[in-house]
PDB file of C-alpha atoms in Angstrom:
ATOM      1  CA  MET F  54      -0.035  -0.012  -0.186  1.00  0.00           C
ATOM      2  CA  ARG F  55       2.756   2.432   0.939  1.00  0.00           C
ATOM      3  CA  LEU F  56       4.826   1.867  -2.346  1.00  0.00           C
ATOM      4  CA  SER F  57       1.675   2.654  -4.421  1.00  0.00           C
ATOM      5  CA  GLY F  58       1.162   5.914  -2.451  1.00  0.00           C
ATOM      6  CA  VAL F  59       4.718   6.782  -3.695  1.00  0.00           C
ATOM      7  CA  PHE F  60       4.103   5.923  -7.074  1.00  0.00           C
ATOM      8  CA  LYS F  61       0.834   8.313  -7.106  1.00  0.00           C
ATOM      9  CA  ASN F  62       2.892  11.517  -5.815  1.00  0.00           C
ATOM     10  CA  ALA F  63       5.729  10.923  -8.429  1.00  0.00           C
ATOM     11  CA  PHE F  64       3.103  10.583 -11.059  1.00  0.00           C
ATOM     12  CA  ARG F  65       1.130  13.563  -9.788  1.00  0.00           C
ATOM     13  CA  LEU F  66       4.618  15.455  -9.830  1.00  0.00           C
ATOM     14  CA  ALA F  67       5.725  14.511 -13.000  1.00  0.00           C
ATOM     15  CA  MET F  68       2.316  15.231 -14.584  1.00  0.00           C
ATOM     16  CA  ALA F  69       2.265  18.855 -12.890  1.00  0.00           C
ATOM     17  CA  GLY F  70       5.886  19.540 -14.440  1.00  0.00           C
ATOM     18  CA  GLY F  71       4.464  18.310 -17.641  1.00  0.00           C
ATOM     19  CA  ALA F  72       1.820  20.648 -17.727  1.00  0.00           C
ATOM     20  CA  GLY F  73       4.397  23.351 -17.107  1.00  0.00           C
ATOM     21  CA  LEU F  74       6.318  22.564 -19.724  1.00  0.00           C
ATOM     22  CA  PHE F  75       3.688  22.184 -22.008  1.00  0.00           C
ATOM     23  CA  LEU F  76       2.294  25.642 -21.372  1.00  0.00           C
ATOM     24  CA  SER F  77       5.700  26.775 -21.671  1.00  0.00           C
ATOM     25  CA  ALA F  78       6.206  25.208 -24.813  1.00  0.00           C
ATOM     26  CA  CYS F  79       2.604  26.503 -26.389  1.00  0.00           C
ATOM     27  CA  TYR F  80       2.786  30.086 -25.175  1.00  0.00           C
ATOM     28  CA  GLY F  81       6.479  30.830 -24.773  1.00  0.00           C
ATOM     29  CA  VAL F  82       8.321  32.532 -22.074  1.00  0.00           C
ATOM     30  CA  ALA F  83       9.217  36.289 -22.219  1.00  0.00           C
ATOM     31  CA  TYR F  84      13.014  36.899 -23.462  1.00  0.00           C
ATOM     32  CA  THR F  85      14.758  39.685 -21.874  1.00  0.00           C
ATOM     33  CA  ALA F  86      18.296  39.405 -22.690  1.00  0.00           C
ATOM     34  CA  ASN F  87      20.628  40.908 -20.368  1.00  0.00           C
ATOM     35  CA  ARG F  88      23.628  42.988 -22.339  1.00  0.00           C
ATOM     36  CA  ALA F  89      26.376  45.283 -21.127  1.00  0.00           C
ATOM     37  CA  PHE F  90      26.452  48.954 -21.547  1.00  0.00           C
ATOM     38  CA  SER F  91      29.146  51.460 -21.183  1.00  0.00           C
ATOM     39  CA  LEU F  92      29.849  54.778 -21.474  1.00  0.00           C
ATOM     40  CA  THR F  93      32.829  57.132 -21.665  1.00  0.00           C
ATOM     41  CA  ALA F  94      32.974  60.857 -20.916  1.00  0.00           C
ATOM     42  CA  LYS F  95      35.321  63.201 -22.011  1.00  0.00           C
ATOM     43  CA  ASP F  96      36.148  66.743 -22.015  1.00  0.00           C
ATOM     44  CA  SER F  97      34.764  68.571 -25.269  1.00  0.00           C
ATOM     45  CA  SER F  98      37.586  70.925 -25.288  1.00  0.00           C
ATOM     46  CA  SER F  99      40.744  68.643 -24.260  1.00  0.00           C
ATOM     47  CA  ASP F 100      39.280  65.302 -25.101  1.00  0.00           C
ATOM     48  CA  GLU F 101      40.568  64.242 -21.996  1.00  0.00           C
ATOM     49  CA  PRO F 102      38.500  61.547 -20.183  1.00  0.00           C
ATOM     50  CA  ILE F 103      36.516  62.845 -16.925  1.00  0.00           C
ATOM     51  CA  PRO F 104      36.506  60.544 -13.610  1.00  0.00           C
ATOM     52  CA  GLY F 105      34.192  60.668 -11.090  1.00  0.00           C
ATOM     53  CA  LEU F 106      30.891  61.624 -13.078  1.00  0.00           C
ATOM     54  CA  ARG F 107      27.786  59.873 -11.679  1.00  0.00           C
ATOM     55  CA  VAL F 108      25.769  57.744 -14.598  1.00  0.00           C
ATOM     56  CA  GLU F 109      22.330  57.023 -13.762  1.00  0.00           C
ATOM     57  CA  ILE F 110      20.244  54.688 -16.024  1.00  0.00           C
ATOM     58  CA  ARG F 111      16.896  55.513 -15.369  1.00  0.00           C
ATOM     59  CA  ASP F 112      13.250  54.277 -16.483  1.00  0.00           C
ATOM     60  CA  GLY F 113      11.250  57.794 -16.292  1.00  0.00           C
ATOM     61  CA  ALA F 114      11.629  58.925 -12.657  1.00  0.00           C
ATOM     62  CA  ILE F 115      13.243  55.522 -11.465  1.00  0.00           C
ATOM     63  CA  CYS F 116      16.834  55.052 -11.067  1.00  0.00           C
ATOM     64  CA  LEU F 117      17.167  51.505 -11.920  1.00  0.00           C
ATOM     65  CA  GLN F 118      21.321  51.698 -11.851  1.00  0.00           C
ATOM     66  CA  SER F 119      24.065  54.135 -11.303  1.00  0.00           C
ATOM     67  CA  ALA F 120      27.973  54.267 -11.359  1.00  0.00           C
ATOM     68  CA  LEU F 121      30.686  56.315 -11.270  1.00  0.00           C
ATOM     69  CA  THR F 122      33.033  57.112 -14.572  1.00  0.00           C
ATOM     70  CA  ASN F 123      36.724  55.612 -13.453  1.00  0.00           C
ATOM     71  CA  ALA F 124      39.841  57.268 -14.678  1.00  0.00           C
ATOM     72  CA  GLN F 125      39.449  56.470 -17.739  1.00  0.00           C
ATOM     73  CA  GLY F 126      36.308  58.418 -18.013  1.00  0.00           C
ATOM     74  CA  ARG F 127      34.307  54.902 -18.372  1.00  0.00           C
ATOM     75  CA  ALA F 128      30.965  53.838 -16.496  1.00  0.00           C
ATOM     76  CA  SER F 129      30.175  50.103 -17.110  1.00  0.00           C
ATOM     77  CA  PHE F 130      26.619  48.431 -16.625  1.00  0.00           C
ATOM     78  CA  PRO F 131      27.065  44.501 -17.016  1.00  0.00           C
ATOM     79  CA  SER F 132      22.987  43.848 -16.988  1.00  0.00           C
ATOM     80  CA  LEU F 133      21.176  46.356 -19.127  1.00  0.00           C
ATOM     81  CA  HIS F 134      17.537  44.623 -19.861  1.00  0.00           C
ATOM     82  CA  GLU F 135      16.888  44.501 -23.502  1.00  0.00           C
ATOM     83  CA  SER F 136      13.276  44.649 -23.216  1.00  0.00           C
ATOM     84  CA  SER F 137      13.158  48.144 -21.734  1.00  0.00           C
ATOM     85  CA  GLN F 138      12.161  50.567 -24.184  1.00  0.00           C
ATOM     86  CA  ALA F 139      12.061  54.156 -22.202  1.00  0.00           C
ATOM     87  CA  LEU F 140      15.809  54.027 -20.845  1.00  0.00           C
ATOM     88  CA  GLN F 141      17.815  56.893 -20.390  1.00  0.00           C
ATOM     89  CA  ALA F 142      21.155  57.343 -19.322  1.00  0.00           C
ATOM     90  CA  LEU F 143      21.720  60.626 -17.072  1.00  0.00           C
ATOM     91  CA  VAL F 144      25.373  61.885 -16.799  1.00  0.00           C
ATOM     92  CA  SER F 145      25.940  64.541 -14.058  1.00  0.00           C
ATOM     93  CA  ASP F 146      28.933  66.148 -12.045  1.00  0.00           C
ATOM     94  CA  ILE F 147      28.827  65.210  -8.306  1.00  0.00           C
ATOM     95  CA  ASP F 148      31.952  66.338  -7.406  1.00  0.00           C
ATOM     96  CA  GLY F 149      32.492  69.559  -8.579  1.00  0.00           C
ATOM     97  CA  GLN F 150      35.801  70.952  -9.182  1.00  0.00           C
ATOM     98  CA  GLU F 151      37.482  68.021  -7.910  1.00  0.00           C
ATOM     99  CA  ASN F 152      37.499  66.191 -11.622  1.00  0.00           C
ATOM    100  CA  GLY F 153      38.840  69.140 -13.323  1.00  0.00           C
ATOM    101  CA  GLY F 154      36.059  71.588 -13.431  1.00  0.00           C
ATOM    102  CA  ASP F 155      31.793  71.692 -13.133  1.00  0.00           C
ATOM    103  CA  TYR F 156      30.882  69.872 -16.056  1.00  0.00           C
ATOM    104  CA  GLN F 157      27.154  69.990 -17.644  1.00  0.00           C
ATOM    105  CA  ASN F 158      24.849  67.187 -17.358  1.00  0.00           C
ATOM    106  CA  ALA F 159      23.962  65.336 -20.315  1.00  0.00           C
ATOM    107  CA  GLN F 160      21.492  62.845 -21.425  1.00  0.00           C
ATOM    108  CA  VAL F 161      21.649  59.578 -23.957  1.00  0.00           C
ATOM    109  CA  LEU F 162      19.545  56.838 -24.543  1.00  0.00           C
ATOM    110  CA  PRO F 163      21.530  53.637 -23.651  1.00  0.00           C
ATOM    111  CA  ARG F 164      21.220  50.529 -26.140  1.00  0.00           C
ATOM    112  CA  PRO F 165      22.322  47.139 -24.755  1.00  0.00           C
ATOM    113  CA  GLY F 166      25.457  46.015 -26.019  1.00  0.00           C
ATOM    114  CA  ALA F 167      26.566  49.531 -27.223  1.00  0.00           C
ATOM    115  CA  GLU F 168      29.670  51.357 -25.794  1.00  0.00           C
ATOM    116  CA  LEU F 169      28.985  54.934 -25.966  1.00  0.00           C
ATOM    117  CA  SER F 170      30.717  58.370 -25.815  1.00  0.00           C
ATOM    118  CA  VAL F 171      29.803  61.714 -24.759  1.00  0.00           C
ATOM    119  CA  SER F 172      31.519  64.959 -24.753  1.00  0.00           C
ATOM    120  CA  LEU F 173      30.813  67.174 -21.976  1.00  0.00           C
ATOM    121  CA  SER F 174      31.695  70.993 -21.455  1.00  0.00           C
ATOM    122  CA  LEU F 175      32.388  73.051 -18.662  1.00  0.00           C
ATOM    123  CA  LYS F 176      29.256  75.205 -17.403  1.00  0.00           C
TER     124      LYS F 176
END
């Protein structure tokens, strides 16, 4: 008697898993690839990289990710969702004169897999 109960439970579990697999195969599963995005910020007059800028990936008013530019002026985001349509990258100088000047803010449209460059001028 006990053995048949084990088989019944195993059969039920297999059927439930099979039903989930069937539904996934018929209706599909939403695909959202995560791909890297990077941005390099340079001074518009000297073409030198600008460290210490904040780069925010935003969906409207919501900040999804943020990073600071490094010594080479580069900020990297290893997992930008490809399915997101309304993303913006906002670049702002948060340290004032510490990185060589008070730079203007910039806004770019990030694309998954892209390496963008932005030139900023002093305020």
